[in-house]
Amino acid sequence: MILYEFEAKRILEGVGIPTEASVLVSEGDADRLRELASRVPGPYVVKAQLRQWGRGKAGLVRFADTLDEVERVARGMLGLEWGGERVRYVLVSERVRVLRELYLSMMVVGSPPGVLLLASGAGGVEVEERARGGLLVIRIDPFEGLRDYMVRRAAKHLGLQADQLAPLLKGMYRALWEYSLLLLELNPLAVTDRGLVAIDRKAVADEDSGNPKLSELLSRYEGELGDLQREARRWGFAAVPLEGEIAVVGNGAGLTMAALDAVADAGGRPGLFLDLGGGASADRVKAALKLALSQPRIRRVLVNVLGGITRCDEVARGLVEALREAGRPGVKVVVRLSGFMEEEGRRILEEAGLKPCGTLEEAVAEVVS
Amino acid sequence: MAILVDERTRVLVQGITGRQGQLHTEQMLKYGTRVVAGVSPGKGGSSVHGVPVYDSVEEAVREHPDANASIIFVPARYAPDAIYEAVDAGLRLIVVVTEGIPVHEALLAVRYASSRGAVVVGPNTPGVITPGRCKLGIMPADYFKPGRIGIVSRSGTLTYEVAMRLAQAGFGVSTAVGIGGDPVTGLSFWDVYEMFLGDPETDAVVLVGEIGGVKEEEFARLYAERGRGKPVVAYVAGRCAPPGRRMGHAGAVAFGATGTYEGKVRALEEAGVRVARRLSELPELLREALAR
């Protein structure tokens, strides 16, 4: 779960990391926008709150000198659709006078298991910019934790005093564990005449953590899910809506991504990624196909199931039932089914007027044709 | 030889009385895997498909001192405890099938295991198979034919798809290892590659990656630095996945510039690993890599 910037900001403030003065304005508060913004000293930065990267380049972070301007810019942002997401909040922040921009992040990694501390003398949107500042990577073993010598190394790299940087790094490391964060990024971290200020930030939390400190953030996140994702979660499917009209339904994340790539490669436009997980029982495959068919934008569906020990004949019956219950005229469904009782499964599909395919390539060619 | 598992592997199943545990114990037994004991707290004294069940790993190991590997089917909430229990009972190969374990808990459990010299495969893995000799996992065995190609993958069903394509092209598999789809796993691509490097029965390695995290990049860096003992060809899933969206696996999400398809392919190719743009290109790339 990618957190909103304002959520990350609150977490940072909770662990004592200095941030800029700001006020959050939600869609519902739009009529009180001016009053709210007046609590922050100008000049201002108005930032659309999105659960993704890249808003800066899209013009969704804007400077404003006056409250009039804040109002105009913020109103323009609220309710805007960008990258499949609606802008539900804007953050109106004081514009901090920046002497120098730095980059700091911590992320949980697997090999070897630990936390990576990344520091660069150049903040900025692009990796290339960060690389220009020289990227220092320090590996933190969870058994030893963040040590002072690491702080000294990072401080030296960034041209800071160790005691200036220590509270920030210690706060970040604490936040990472307390809030089950997979990633915490201060970009940029501003050097100002009143010290270090984290003026922009990103955080990703582990939504499987069961961490009670995340429950409020998780319920906000879940409240924003569309019907498609809500229904998908109920079944334990992973659904990602895309721009095109071809739904790609499969069992297993990697295989379904590969099928999605193959569809795009063949000139098709994927409109939905729907992974029903590793187990491909008949009722789950049926539910997944029905869900895909319920999306008005979807004109074609590719079902790619590698059955293994699942019986293909049962899966085929599930698919036929889903079509009978939720099929739409003009929507083409192509099925690639492999595994136990494959022949029987194909026969059932053929009898129902579906085109069974033996390979992914065949199925992709058929669905884009 | 092969790696991690072979005919000497003696398996203990943690969570053997659950639906998954029972089903896959049966499947493993059918394949010829020696499953010697099962564990399920409170169910000691019963049996599953003829395999005796114990209340704890410690008891199971005491009765079956030949047990040298564990496979865990315990629900996410209890799975970290199951890992610690297996490590403390002296087991040194632990396959964690469970999906959805809190990442920070997995981090500590996996770190603990490695401090005790135990290898954790997973979490969120289909397991390990050395075709014809031992299956320690949930993969459909039919897709895997014996041979001389090592597979290391973050995926489940995609691994089966790759193994099937290799078999159709005449390539069998020495051992296939699913390192797992979670952000933190016990084994890295490099760890497994190094094992293949020391295995005289493996000629080349197929690496199956996906977007998210830095595992492919890490492998590329080490492969470039430490020499290229055996050829590696790769496929990376998720080229057209939108950034910031979790594509099924907890680990399959690109955050900003981290974990993108382009970044991974670039890193691998710069390290001398040929990357198949399509799955269908894998056998040909493998043939070329072996001929060089």
XYZ file of C-alpha atoms in Angstrom, chain B residues 4-5 36 40 42 102 114 136 149 152 177-178 183 191 216 223 226 229 231 235 244 264 287:
23
model
C 19.042 -28.528 -2.345
C 16.990 -31.724 -2.691
C 8.892 -39.075 7.197
C 0.421 -30.104 13.816
C -2.584 -30.738 19.235
C 4.203 -9.832 7.422
C 20.695 -17.724 8.182
C 9.700 -30.574 -1.962
C 19.168 -26.798 -16.862
C 15.542 -20.091 -10.402
C 13.953 -23.422 -7.227
C 11.190 -20.936 -6.506
C 9.734 -8.792 -0.965
C 22.560 -17.752 -3.742
C 17.405 -9.066 -10.469
C 27.245 -11.851 -11.951
C 32.336 -12.291 -9.748
C 30.918 -19.438 -14.504
C 25.581 -19.158 -18.812
C 12.889 -13.656 -18.638
C 2.983 1.583 -8.205
C 16.079 -4.924 -14.585
C 20.650 -23.041 -27.060
